[in-house]
Amino acid sequence: MKTSGKPKSLKQLNTRVVLDLVRARGAISISEISESIHLSKTTVKKVLDMLAAAGIVLSAGKGESTDEGGKKPELYRFNVKYGYSISLHVTPEDLIAVTTDLRGDITYYHKAKLEGDSCLERIIAALVETIRSFLAMKAATGEKLIGLAVVLPGLVDSAKGVSIYSPHFPNWGRDVPFIELLRAGLGAGWNAPIFVDNANRYQAVAEREKGIAAGRMNFVVIDALNEGLGAGMVLGGELIQGAQSISGEIGHMTLDPYDGFPCICGHKGCFEAMASARRILVLAREAAARFPDSLLAPALADASVRLDDVCIAAAQGDPLSLYLIDDVARWFLIGIANIIMVNDPELIVIQGAYVKAGSCFRDKLSEGIRHIGLPDVEKKIHIEYSRLGEERGVLGAAALMISDFFSQNLFA
Ligand SMILES: [Zn+2]
């Protein structure tokens, strides 16, 4: 079945074009396909018969007749359950694991806390256990596993399958051959492709495939966690990796090298340190006496304030939270200005905690970018909040896997 890469014959090319159309549409008839891609009905019928025999295309009953008393046309549709993908996202705190169908829609979702210390062996073992449980769950369905992807924090060389360095998991060490270790854990007999990449890159793909960046060629997706901020960039339609996979590590872009807040990377004033929950907690404590009635007061008293709490309270108009969000927005603006001057995107998507702050944060950014860097030049850049939740990493990973599967398999 797997005939690698580019179509080598007219038959393979026709098959690719017909399948792409059937995948993109709902139920479709031979005539509609023939008109759309300028192939004869006989050729389209032959290709559909072959795809139906392979199981990737299914009969979808009869459509409406176009002329009075005419024969009702046979309809065909893409079999989204021909195969499935497995994607696993290792976040600094949790493991999010899903299966998807071949449209990249989640069919099963599982989330678990990463137990105990975050040593590499335990995380690999947790991944292997989850993958095995998914395989067992799918065993009786007849669906083929098309691939497995792991979404990781930190620097990842996706081509080599290596975790270069993860500030969240410094105990992993450097240049961890992640795919090799996972493959060894899965044992002999594993034959589906395995992919790995950095969360921000996968999350940018998710915005293009399932989110707010649909159809965009130049956009930057910024995700901010309690501790950790990074970006995935699509420029000229291409997902940017960079020479050493550092591209998108905007969290460690220096905003205030002299007086800035200490970063987990060892430097001062990095973007992610200035927007981190740790710094906001310090600011909140310093300012707390001026806002005794703040919604944050109880959480501040027992030091349990999280970034989410501050953002939610700001959206409710809490004065202390608004003061904190205002401070963070100023640093965000400097970071975004630098990104805009280097990459010139048409859209910046904000994911993560700050989405919960609502319009008070986004409006400050949208207004602010008009005045920063080349103030006389009109900047036609939209700043939007992501509508995707914590599934954004696995959605992007699944989308890339599915795209790879259909670029590798010609079914002819
Ligand atoms: Zn840093």
mmCIF file of C-alpha atoms and ligand atoms in Angstrom:
data_model
loop_
_atom_site.group_PDB
_atom_site.id
_atom_site.type_symbol
_atom_site.label_atom_id
_atom_site.label_comp_id
_atom_site.label_asym_id
_atom_site.label_seq_id
_atom_site.Cartn_x
_atom_site.Cartn_y
_atom_site.Cartn_z
ATOM 1 C CA MET A 1 0.000 0.000 0.000
ATOM 2 C CA LYS A 2 2.715 2.447 0.935
ATOM 3 C CA THR A 3 4.381 3.745 -2.206
ATOM 4 C CA SER A 4 6.547 6.566 -1.075
ATOM 5 C CA GLY A 5 6.453 10.205 -1.979
ATOM 6 C CA LYS A 6 5.504 11.860 -5.193
ATOM 7 C CA PRO A 7 3.128 10.333 -7.744
ATOM 8 C CA LYS A 8 5.218 8.525 -10.372
ATOM 9 C CA SER A 9 2.495 7.766 -12.882
ATOM 10 C CA LEU A 10 -0.635 9.380 -14.256
ATOM 11 C CA LYS A 11 -2.693 6.803 -12.366
ATOM 12 C CA GLN A 12 -1.044 7.766 -9.077
ATOM 13 C CA LEU A 13 -1.464 11.463 -9.822
ATOM 14 C CA ASN A 14 -5.177 10.998 -10.624
ATOM 15 C CA THR A 15 -5.631 8.989 -7.452
ATOM 16 C CA ARG A 16 -4.016 11.724 -5.354
ATOM 17 C CA VAL A 17 -6.179 14.452 -6.895
ATOM 18 C CA VAL A 18 -9.434 12.486 -6.517
ATOM 19 C CA LEU A 19 -8.641 11.496 -2.926
ATOM 20 C CA ASP A 20 -7.707 15.073 -1.975
ATOM 21 C CA LEU A 21 -11.063 16.259 -3.292
ATOM 22 C CA VAL A 22 -13.046 13.533 -1.549
ATOM 23 C CA ARG A 23 -11.183 14.301 1.704
ATOM 24 C CA ALA A 24 -11.985 17.994 1.396
ATOM 25 C CA ARG A 25 -15.692 17.496 0.709
ATOM 26 C CA GLY A 26 -18.647 15.685 2.206
ATOM 27 C CA ALA A 27 -20.549 13.193 0.037
ATOM 28 C CA ILE A 28 -19.667 13.773 -3.604
ATOM 29 C CA SER A 29 -20.720 12.199 -6.926
ATOM 30 C CA ILE A 30 -18.621 11.038 -9.885
ATOM 31 C CA SER A 31 -19.998 13.911 -12.014
ATOM 32 C CA GLU A 32 -19.072 16.514 -9.395
ATOM 33 C CA ILE A 33 -15.536 15.126 -9.109
ATOM 34 C CA SER A 34 -15.211 14.928 -12.894
ATOM 35 C CA GLU A 35 -16.267 18.573 -13.318
ATOM 36 C CA SER A 36 -14.081 19.829 -10.472
ATOM 37 C CA ILE A 37 -10.816 18.259 -11.583
ATOM 38 C CA HIS A 38 -11.420 17.821 -15.334
ATOM 39 C CA LEU A 39 -11.049 14.060 -15.453
ATOM 40 C CA SER A 40 -13.375 11.810 -17.432
ATOM 41 C CA LYS A 41 -16.168 10.105 -15.476
ATOM 42 C CA THR A 42 -14.757 6.716 -16.511
ATOM 43 C CA THR A 43 -11.357 7.553 -15.015
ATOM 44 C CA VAL A 44 -12.944 8.970 -11.846
ATOM 45 C CA LYS A 45 -15.062 5.808 -11.481
ATOM 46 C CA LYS A 46 -11.972 3.570 -11.855
ATOM 47 C CA VAL A 47 -10.064 5.561 -9.227
ATOM 48 C CA LEU A 48 -13.030 5.538 -6.821
ATOM 49 C CA ASP A 49 -13.464 1.773 -7.248
ATOM 50 C CA MET A 50 -9.812 1.303 -6.358
ATOM 51 C CA LEU A 51 -10.027 3.636 -3.337
ATOM 52 C CA ALA A 52 -13.220 1.896 -2.206
ATOM 53 C CA ALA A 53 -11.503 -1.501 -2.487
ATOM 54 C CA ALA A 54 -8.672 -0.114 -0.323
ATOM 55 C CA GLY A 55 -11.286 1.049 2.204
ATOM 56 C CA ILE A 56 -10.238 4.725 2.191
ATOM 57 C CA VAL A 57 -13.408 5.792 0.350
ATOM 58 C CA LEU A 58 -16.914 4.579 1.186
ATOM 59 C CA SER A 59 -20.231 4.571 -0.615
ATOM 60 C CA ALA A 60 -22.506 7.295 0.768
ATOM 61 C CA GLY A 61 -25.784 6.228 -0.817
ATOM 62 C CA LYS A 62 -27.654 8.053 -3.548
ATOM 63 C CA GLY A 63 -27.765 11.793 -4.136
ATOM 64 C CA GLU A 64 -30.533 13.924 -5.638
ATOM 65 C CA SER A 65 -31.134 13.593 -9.353
ATOM 66 C CA THR A 66 -30.120 16.746 -11.256
ATOM 67 C CA ASP A 67 -32.782 16.468 -13.990
ATOM 68 C CA GLU A 68 -36.385 15.405 -13.699
ATOM 69 C CA GLY A 69 -36.766 11.648 -13.726
ATOM 70 C CA GLY A 70 -32.990 11.271 -14.036
ATOM 71 C CA LYS A 71 -31.024 8.568 -12.323
ATOM 72 C CA LYS A 72 -29.956 9.374 -8.777
ATOM 73 C CA PRO A 73 -26.146 9.583 -8.644
ATOM 74 C CA GLU A 74 -23.996 7.307 -6.509
ATOM 75 C CA LEU A 75 -22.246 9.308 -3.746
ATOM 76 C CA TYR A 76 -18.851 8.671 -2.189
ATOM 77 C CA ARG A 77 -17.230 9.932 0.993
ATOM 78 C CA PHE A 78 -13.879 9.838 2.741
ATOM 79 C CA ASN A 79 -13.562 7.106 5.366
ATOM 80 C CA VAL A 80 -12.266 9.095 8.370
ATOM 81 C CA LYS A 81 -12.024 5.830 10.293
ATOM 82 C CA TYR A 82 -9.719 4.155 7.780
ATOM 83 C CA GLY A 83 -6.991 4.914 10.285
ATOM 84 C CA TYR A 84 -6.221 6.818 13.464
ATOM 85 C CA SER A 85 -3.370 8.768 15.003
ATOM 86 C CA ILE A 86 -2.029 8.902 18.552
ATOM 87 C CA SER A 87 -0.681 12.190 19.931
ATOM 88 C CA LEU A 88 0.760 12.744 23.381
ATOM 89 C CA HIS A 89 1.632 16.103 24.914
ATOM 90 C CA VAL A 90 4.098 16.175 27.805
ATOM 91 C CA THR A 91 3.410 19.519 29.509
ATOM 92 C CA PRO A 92 5.417 20.687 32.535
ATOM 93 C CA GLU A 93 2.616 19.243 34.718
ATOM 94 C CA ASP A 94 0.436 16.816 32.776
ATOM 95 C CA LEU A 95 0.293 14.201 30.071
ATOM 96 C CA ILE A 96 -2.438 14.875 27.521
ATOM 97 C CA ALA A 97 -3.048 11.924 25.228
ATOM 98 C CA VAL A 98 -5.522 11.596 22.370
ATOM 99 C CA THR A 99 -6.481 9.514 19.402
ATOM 100 C CA THR A 100 -7.848 11.272 16.330
ATOM 101 C CA ASP A 101 -9.619 10.189 13.191
ATOM 102 C CA LEU A 102 -8.162 11.009 9.776
ATOM 103 C CA ARG A 103 -9.708 14.482 9.786
ATOM 104 C CA GLY A 104 -7.668 15.220 12.892
ATOM 105 C CA ASP A 105 -10.721 15.348 15.155
ATOM 106 C CA ILE A 106 -10.213 13.936 18.639
ATOM 107 C CA THR A 107 -11.947 10.588 19.157
ATOM 108 C CA TYR A 108 -10.556 9.808 22.608
ATOM 109 C CA TYR A 109 -9.049 12.188 25.204
ATOM 110 C CA HIS A 110 -7.068 11.291 28.290
ATOM 111 C CA LYS A 111 -5.316 13.607 30.754
ATOM 112 C CA ALA A 112 -3.211 12.565 33.712
ATOM 113 C CA LYS A 113 -0.896 14.290 36.170
ATOM 114 C CA LEU A 114 2.751 13.435 35.658
ATOM 115 C CA GLU A 115 3.417 11.605 38.871
ATOM 116 C CA GLY A 116 6.449 12.071 41.088
ATOM 117 C CA ASP A 117 9.691 13.409 39.727
ATOM 118 C CA SER A 118 9.917 14.115 36.067
ATOM 119 C CA CYS A 119 12.814 11.799 35.249
ATOM 120 C CA LEU A 120 13.035 10.788 31.630
ATOM 121 C CA GLU A 121 12.677 7.049 32.220
ATOM 122 C CA ARG A 122 9.387 7.523 34.094
ATOM 123 C CA ILE A 123 7.997 9.799 31.424
ATOM 124 C CA ILE A 124 8.936 7.366 28.647
ATOM 125 C CA ALA A 125 7.345 4.567 30.683
ATOM 126 C CA ALA A 126 4.146 6.633 31.132
ATOM 127 C CA LEU A 127 4.025 7.302 27.387
ATOM 128 C CA VAL A 128 4.541 3.626 26.525
ATOM 129 C CA GLU A 129 1.805 2.566 28.954
ATOM 130 C CA THR A 130 -0.644 5.099 27.483
ATOM 131 C CA ILE A 131 0.203 4.093 23.891
ATOM 132 C CA ARG A 132 -0.310 0.406 24.721
ATOM 133 C CA SER A 133 -3.691 1.147 26.273
ATOM 134 C CA PHE A 134 -4.725 3.011 23.104
ATOM 135 C CA LEU A 135 -3.542 0.127 20.905
ATOM 136 C CA ALA A 136 -5.567 -2.309 22.998
ATOM 137 C CA MET A 137 -8.627 -0.042 22.800
ATOM 138 C CA LYS A 138 -8.357 0.157 19.005
ATOM 139 C CA ALA A 139 -7.382 -3.471 18.390
ATOM 140 C CA ALA A 140 -10.867 -4.678 17.491
ATOM 141 C CA THR A 141 -11.861 -1.691 15.328
ATOM 142 C CA GLY A 142 -9.822 -2.567 12.232
ATOM 143 C CA GLU A 143 -8.537 1.016 12.059
ATOM 144 C CA LYS A 144 -4.861 1.307 11.093
ATOM 145 C CA LEU A 145 -2.477 3.328 13.247
ATOM 146 C CA ILE A 146 -0.977 5.894 10.861
ATOM 147 C CA GLY A 147 1.481 7.442 13.301
ATOM 148 C CA LEU A 148 2.457 8.504 16.775
ATOM 149 C CA ALA A 149 3.530 12.029 17.766
ATOM 150 C CA VAL A 150 4.940 13.395 20.996
ATOM 151 C CA VAL A 151 4.639 17.082 21.825
ATOM 152 C CA LEU A 152 7.449 18.289 24.086
ATOM 153 C CA PRO A 153 8.378 21.500 25.894
ATOM 154 C CA GLY A 154 11.785 23.013 25.160
ATOM 155 C CA LEU A 155 14.121 22.751 22.190
ATOM 156 C CA VAL A 156 13.413 19.829 19.879
ATOM 157 C CA ASP A 157 15.140 18.772 16.671
ATOM 158 C CA SER A 158 12.176 17.202 14.905
ATOM 159 C CA ALA A 159 14.251 15.890 11.987
ATOM 160 C CA LYS A 160 16.532 13.891 14.311
ATOM 161 C CA GLY A 161 13.843 13.074 16.897
ATOM 162 C CA VAL A 162 15.967 14.634 19.633
ATOM 163 C CA SER A 163 15.016 16.731 22.677
ATOM 164 C CA ILE A 164 17.932 19.178 22.619
ATOM 165 C CA TYR A 165 17.197 20.791 25.972
ATOM 166 C CA SER A 166 14.128 21.396 28.087
ATOM 167 C CA PRO A 167 14.278 24.165 30.740
ATOM 168 C CA HIS A 168 11.261 22.517 32.408
ATOM 169 C CA PHE A 169 13.014 19.152 32.620
ATOM 170 C CA PRO A 170 16.702 20.048 33.136
ATOM 171 C CA ASN A 171 17.273 16.600 34.682
ATOM 172 C CA TRP A 172 16.748 15.035 31.216
ATOM 173 C CA GLY A 173 20.136 16.416 30.166
ATOM 174 C CA ARG A 174 21.089 17.445 26.649
ATOM 175 C CA ASP A 175 20.459 15.875 23.253
ATOM 176 C CA VAL A 176 18.089 13.159 24.412
ATOM 177 C CA PRO A 177 17.345 10.724 21.518
ATOM 178 C CA PHE A 178 13.654 10.799 22.368
ATOM 179 C CA ILE A 179 12.260 8.825 19.425
ATOM 180 C CA GLU A 180 14.941 6.147 19.825
ATOM 181 C CA LEU A 181 14.121 5.768 23.543
ATOM 182 C CA LEU A 182 10.387 5.640 22.875
ATOM 183 C CA ARG A 183 10.852 3.092 20.093
ATOM 184 C CA ALA A 184 12.967 0.948 22.430
ATOM 185 C CA GLY A 185 10.240 1.210 25.091
ATOM 186 C CA LEU A 186 7.586 0.122 22.592
ATOM 187 C CA GLY A 187 9.661 -2.911 21.647
ATOM 188 C CA ALA A 188 10.182 -4.915 18.497
ATOM 189 C CA GLY A 189 7.318 -5.035 16.060
ATOM 190 C CA TRP A 190 6.497 -1.329 16.237
ATOM 191 C CA ASN A 191 6.242 -0.111 12.657
ATOM 192 C CA ALA A 192 4.203 3.112 12.616
ATOM 193 C CA PRO A 193 6.143 6.366 12.116
ATOM 194 C CA ILE A 194 7.005 8.338 15.265
ATOM 195 C CA PHE A 195 7.258 12.131 15.301
ATOM 196 C CA VAL A 196 8.370 14.595 17.933
ATOM 197 C CA ASP A 197 8.483 18.387 18.005
ATOM 198 C CA ASN A 198 8.264 21.373 20.267
ATOM 199 C CA ALA A 199 4.801 22.263 21.605
ATOM 200 C CA ASN A 200 4.755 25.791 20.203
ATOM 201 C CA ARG A 201 5.354 24.630 16.645
ATOM 202 C CA TYR A 202 2.590 22.031 16.846
ATOM 203 C CA GLN A 203 0.298 24.614 18.462
ATOM 204 C CA ALA A 204 0.864 27.000 15.549
ATOM 205 C CA VAL A 205 -0.175 24.232 13.129
ATOM 206 C CA ALA A 206 -3.298 23.664 15.252
ATOM 207 C CA GLU A 207 -4.322 27.311 14.796
ATOM 208 C CA ARG A 208 -3.994 26.931 11.024
ATOM 209 C CA GLU A 209 -5.833 23.598 10.810
ATOM 210 C CA LYS A 210 -8.455 23.932 13.536
ATOM 211 C CA GLY A 211 -8.231 27.432 14.916
ATOM 212 C CA ILE A 212 -8.188 31.122 14.182
ATOM 213 C CA ALA A 213 -5.299 31.211 11.680
ATOM 214 C CA ALA A 214 -7.117 29.237 8.939
ATOM 215 C CA GLY A 215 -5.906 30.381 5.520
ATOM 216 C CA ARG A 216 -3.169 32.632 6.955
ATOM 217 C CA MET A 217 0.335 32.496 5.464
ATOM 218 C CA ASN A 218 2.195 34.712 7.992
ATOM 219 C CA PHE A 219 1.313 34.376 11.636
ATOM 220 C CA VAL A 220 2.899 33.947 15.048
ATOM 221 C CA VAL A 221 1.278 31.976 17.861
ATOM 222 C CA ILE A 222 2.390 32.895 21.385
ATOM 223 C CA ASP A 223 1.588 30.606 24.294
ATOM 224 C CA ALA A 224 2.077 31.726 27.904
ATOM 225 C CA LEU A 225 1.933 29.293 30.795
ATOM 226 C CA ASN A 226 2.463 29.971 34.491
ATOM 227 C CA GLU A 227 6.133 29.509 33.776
ATOM 228 C CA GLY A 228 7.088 29.340 30.146
ATOM 229 C CA LEU A 229 6.388 31.371 27.044
ATOM 230 C CA GLY A 230 7.153 30.452 23.472
ATOM 231 C CA ALA A 231 6.029 30.926 19.906
ATOM 232 C CA GLY A 232 5.359 28.907 16.797
ATOM 233 C CA MET A 233 5.822 30.812 13.563
ATOM 234 C CA VAL A 234 4.404 30.226 10.116
ATOM 235 C CA LEU A 235 6.029 32.536 7.576
ATOM 236 C CA GLY A 236 5.333 32.360 3.860
ATOM 237 C CA GLY A 237 3.128 29.340 4.640
ATOM 238 C CA GLU A 238 6.072 27.409 6.142
ATOM 239 C CA LEU A 239 6.380 26.301 9.753
ATOM 240 C CA ILE A 240 9.735 27.728 10.833
ATOM 241 C CA GLN A 241 12.239 25.392 12.492
ATOM 242 C CA GLY A 242 15.502 27.331 12.188
ATOM 243 C CA ALA A 243 19.086 26.091 11.934
ATOM 244 C CA GLN A 244 19.239 24.753 15.498
ATOM 245 C CA SER A 245 15.513 24.517 16.302
ATOM 246 C CA ILE A 246 15.806 27.645 18.480
ATOM 247 C CA SER A 247 13.328 29.543 16.339
ATOM 248 C CA GLY A 248 10.285 30.529 18.397
ATOM 249 C CA GLU A 249 12.104 30.553 21.751
ATOM 250 C CA ILE A 250 10.851 34.090 22.328
ATOM 251 C CA GLY A 251 10.446 33.364 26.034
ATOM 252 C CA HIS A 252 14.193 33.876 26.321
ATOM 253 C CA MET A 253 14.295 37.038 24.255
ATOM 254 C CA THR A 254 15.859 39.612 26.583
ATOM 255 C CA LEU A 255 13.528 42.488 27.450
ATOM 256 C CA ASP A 256 15.269 43.889 30.534
ATOM 257 C CA PRO A 257 18.844 42.569 30.952
ATOM 258 C CA TYR A 258 19.807 44.825 33.905
ATOM 259 C CA ASP A 259 16.875 45.050 36.303
ATOM 260 C CA GLY A 260 14.722 42.243 34.945
ATOM 261 C CA PHE A 261 13.277 39.354 36.911
ATOM 262 C CA PRO A 262 15.433 36.189 37.024
ATOM 263 C CA CYS A 263 14.539 33.545 34.421
ATOM 264 C CA ILE A 264 14.685 29.759 34.806
ATOM 265 C CA CYS A 265 17.341 29.808 32.038
ATOM 266 C CA GLY A 266 19.755 31.653 34.358
ATOM 267 C CA HIS A 267 19.487 35.094 32.734
ATOM 268 C CA LYS A 268 17.602 38.194 33.794
ATOM 269 C CA GLY A 269 14.668 39.940 32.183
ATOM 270 C CA CYS A 270 13.679 37.261 29.641
ATOM 271 C CA PHE A 271 10.189 37.710 28.122
ATOM 272 C CA GLU A 272 8.826 34.645 29.924
ATOM 273 C CA ALA A 273 10.273 35.733 33.280
ATOM 274 C CA MET A 274 8.630 39.179 32.951
ATOM 275 C CA ALA A 275 5.260 37.512 32.190
ATOM 276 C CA SER A 276 5.632 34.628 34.659
ATOM 277 C CA ALA A 277 3.355 33.797 37.582
ATOM 278 C CA ARG A 278 6.438 34.004 39.866
ATOM 279 C CA ARG A 279 7.006 37.655 39.012
ATOM 280 C CA ILE A 280 3.320 38.520 39.137
ATOM 281 C CA LEU A 281 3.126 37.072 42.631
ATOM 282 C CA VAL A 282 6.010 39.328 43.730
ATOM 283 C CA LEU A 283 4.333 42.375 42.149
ATOM 284 C CA ALA A 284 0.998 41.439 43.700
ATOM 285 C CA ARG A 285 2.501 41.210 47.172
ATOM 286 C CA GLU A 286 4.224 44.571 46.790
ATOM 287 C CA ALA A 287 0.946 46.198 45.713
ATOM 288 C CA ALA A 288 -1.463 44.231 47.928
ATOM 289 C CA ALA A 289 -1.676 46.876 50.690
ATOM 290 C CA ARG A 290 -3.068 49.371 48.160
ATOM 291 C CA PHE A 291 -5.834 46.942 47.126
ATOM 292 C CA PRO A 292 -7.091 45.377 50.391
ATOM 293 C CA ASP A 293 -10.430 44.361 48.881
ATOM 294 C CA SER A 294 -8.906 42.577 45.887
ATOM 295 C CA LEU A 295 -10.392 39.269 44.763
ATOM 296 C CA LEU A 296 -6.821 37.953 44.971
ATOM 297 C CA ALA A 297 -6.408 38.804 48.700
ATOM 298 C CA PRO A 298 -7.303 35.324 50.061
ATOM 299 C CA ALA A 299 -5.068 33.517 47.557
ATOM 300 C CA LEU A 300 -2.242 35.997 48.174
ATOM 301 C CA ALA A 301 -2.445 35.317 51.909
ATOM 302 C CA ASP A 302 -1.598 31.650 51.388
ATOM 303 C CA ALA A 303 0.648 32.224 48.308
ATOM 304 C CA SER A 304 -1.555 30.096 46.064
ATOM 305 C CA VAL A 305 -2.123 32.702 43.332
ATOM 306 C CA ARG A 306 -1.822 31.345 39.824
ATOM 307 C CA LEU A 307 -1.641 33.251 36.580
ATOM 308 C CA ASP A 308 -5.109 31.974 35.693
ATOM 309 C CA ASP A 309 -6.545 33.503 38.902
ATOM 310 C CA VAL A 310 -5.061 36.910 38.104
ATOM 311 C CA CYS A 311 -6.355 36.839 34.523
ATOM 312 C CA ILE A 312 -9.859 35.731 35.522
ATOM 313 C CA ALA A 313 -10.020 38.408 38.263
ATOM 314 C CA ALA A 314 -8.813 41.063 35.788
ATOM 315 C CA ALA A 315 -11.625 40.107 33.408
ATOM 316 C CA GLN A 316 -14.003 40.716 36.336
ATOM 317 C CA GLY A 317 -12.570 44.213 36.842
ATOM 318 C CA ASP A 318 -10.557 43.517 40.003
ATOM 319 C CA PRO A 319 -8.323 46.629 40.436
ATOM 320 C CA LEU A 320 -5.211 44.780 41.704
ATOM 321 C CA SER A 321 -5.445 42.238 38.876
ATOM 322 C CA LEU A 322 -5.928 45.025 36.319
ATOM 323 C CA TYR A 323 -2.805 46.749 37.681
ATOM 324 C CA LEU A 324 -0.843 43.488 37.274
ATOM 325 C CA ILE A 325 -2.193 42.823 33.775
ATOM 326 C CA ASP A 326 -1.326 46.390 32.800
ATOM 327 C CA ASP A 327 2.279 45.806 33.882
ATOM 328 C CA VAL A 328 2.556 42.502 31.983
ATOM 329 C CA ALA A 329 0.962 44.052 28.882
ATOM 330 C CA ARG A 330 3.786 46.620 28.758
ATOM 331 C CA TRP A 331 6.387 43.827 28.614
ATOM 332 C CA PHE A 332 4.297 41.850 26.142
ATOM 333 C CA LEU A 333 4.217 44.882 23.884
ATOM 334 C CA ILE A 334 8.001 45.133 23.840
ATOM 335 C CA GLY A 335 8.230 41.420 23.034
ATOM 336 C CA ILE A 336 5.593 41.628 20.315
ATOM 337 C CA ALA A 337 7.213 44.737 18.809
ATOM 338 C CA ASN A 338 10.475 42.798 18.426
ATOM 339 C CA ILE A 339 8.657 39.853 16.835
ATOM 340 C CA ILE A 340 6.839 42.139 14.397
ATOM 341 C CA MET A 341 10.035 43.900 13.321
ATOM 342 C CA VAL A 342 11.772 40.584 12.611
ATOM 343 C CA ASN A 343 8.921 38.568 11.096
ATOM 344 C CA ASP A 344 6.224 40.967 9.841
ATOM 345 C CA PRO A 345 3.231 38.703 10.583
ATOM 346 C CA GLU A 346 -0.372 39.546 9.663
ATOM 347 C CA LEU A 347 -1.762 37.866 12.755
ATOM 348 C CA ILE A 348 -0.564 37.224 16.288
ATOM 349 C CA VAL A 349 -2.526 34.591 18.174
ATOM 350 C CA ILE A 350 -2.292 34.527 21.972
ATOM 351 C CA GLN A 351 -2.819 31.151 23.622
ATOM 352 C CA GLY A 352 -2.709 30.135 27.264
ATOM 353 C CA ALA A 353 -3.404 31.904 30.539
ATOM 354 C CA TYR A 354 -3.703 35.495 29.295
ATOM 355 C CA VAL A 355 -6.683 34.589 27.087
ATOM 356 C CA LYS A 356 -8.674 34.472 30.333
ATOM 357 C CA ALA A 357 -8.010 38.178 30.955
ATOM 358 C CA GLY A 358 -10.422 38.994 28.120
ATOM 359 C CA SER A 359 -10.515 42.351 26.396
ATOM 360 C CA CYS A 360 -8.552 44.289 29.059
ATOM 361 C CA PHE A 361 -5.306 42.582 27.978
ATOM 362 C CA ARG A 362 -5.903 42.208 24.246
ATOM 363 C CA ASP A 363 -7.102 45.806 23.821
ATOM 364 C CA LYS A 364 -3.914 47.101 25.464
ATOM 365 C CA LEU A 365 -1.825 45.099 23.002
ATOM 366 C CA SER A 366 -3.899 46.067 19.957
ATOM 367 C CA GLU A 367 -3.747 49.746 20.892
ATOM 368 C CA GLY A 368 -0.087 49.563 21.909
ATOM 369 C CA ILE A 369 1.267 48.092 18.668
ATOM 370 C CA ARG A 370 0.100 51.224 16.858
ATOM 371 C CA HIS A 371 2.626 53.271 18.823
ATOM 372 C CA ILE A 372 5.661 51.017 19.132
ATOM 373 C CA GLY A 373 8.449 50.607 16.547
ATOM 374 C CA LEU A 374 8.009 52.740 13.397
ATOM 375 C CA PRO A 375 5.035 54.655 14.872
ATOM 376 C CA ASP A 376 4.370 56.431 11.567
ATOM 377 C CA VAL A 377 3.821 53.156 9.715
ATOM 378 C CA GLU A 378 0.322 51.698 9.900
ATOM 379 C CA LYS A 379 0.634 48.139 11.194
ATOM 380 C CA LYS A 380 -2.059 45.928 9.751
ATOM 381 C CA ILE A 381 -1.668 43.237 12.358
ATOM 382 C CA HIS A 382 -4.481 41.530 14.160
ATOM 383 C CA ILE A 383 -4.009 40.301 17.698
ATOM 384 C CA GLU A 384 -6.496 37.552 18.506
ATOM 385 C CA TYR A 385 -7.071 35.096 21.307
ATOM 386 C CA SER A 386 -6.965 31.403 20.537
ATOM 387 C CA ARG A 387 -10.225 29.510 20.858
ATOM 388 C CA LEU A 388 -8.386 26.227 21.350
ATOM 389 C CA GLY A 389 -7.907 24.737 24.784
ATOM 390 C CA GLU A 390 -5.171 22.538 26.195
ATOM 391 C CA GLU A 391 -5.701 20.101 23.299
ATOM 392 C CA ARG A 392 -3.944 22.577 20.959
ATOM 393 C CA GLY A 393 -0.602 20.732 21.011
ATOM 394 C CA VAL A 394 -2.005 17.306 20.150
ATOM 395 C CA LEU A 395 -4.318 18.749 17.480
ATOM 396 C CA GLY A 396 -1.365 20.283 15.630
ATOM 397 C CA ALA A 397 0.670 17.091 15.943
ATOM 398 C CA ALA A 398 -2.206 15.007 14.550
ATOM 399 C CA ALA A 399 -2.742 17.420 11.641
ATOM 400 C CA LEU A 400 0.916 17.184 10.579
ATOM 401 C CA MET A 401 0.909 13.400 10.906
ATOM 402 C CA ILE A 402 -2.193 13.056 8.758
ATOM 403 C CA SER A 403 -0.739 15.395 6.150
ATOM 404 C CA ASP A 404 2.434 13.291 6.117
ATOM 405 C CA PHE A 405 0.423 10.063 5.814
ATOM 406 C CA PHE A 406 -1.459 11.267 2.742
ATOM 407 C CA SER A 407 1.700 12.665 1.149
ATOM 408 C CA GLN A 408 3.434 9.276 1.570
ATOM 409 C CA ASN A 409 0.578 6.930 0.654
ATOM 410 C CA LEU A 410 -0.730 6.945 -2.887
ATOM 411 C CA PHE A 411 -3.183 4.027 -2.679
ATOM 412 C CA ALA A 412 -2.342 3.220 -6.315
HETATM 413 ZN ZN ZN B 1 15.362 32.951 29.951
#
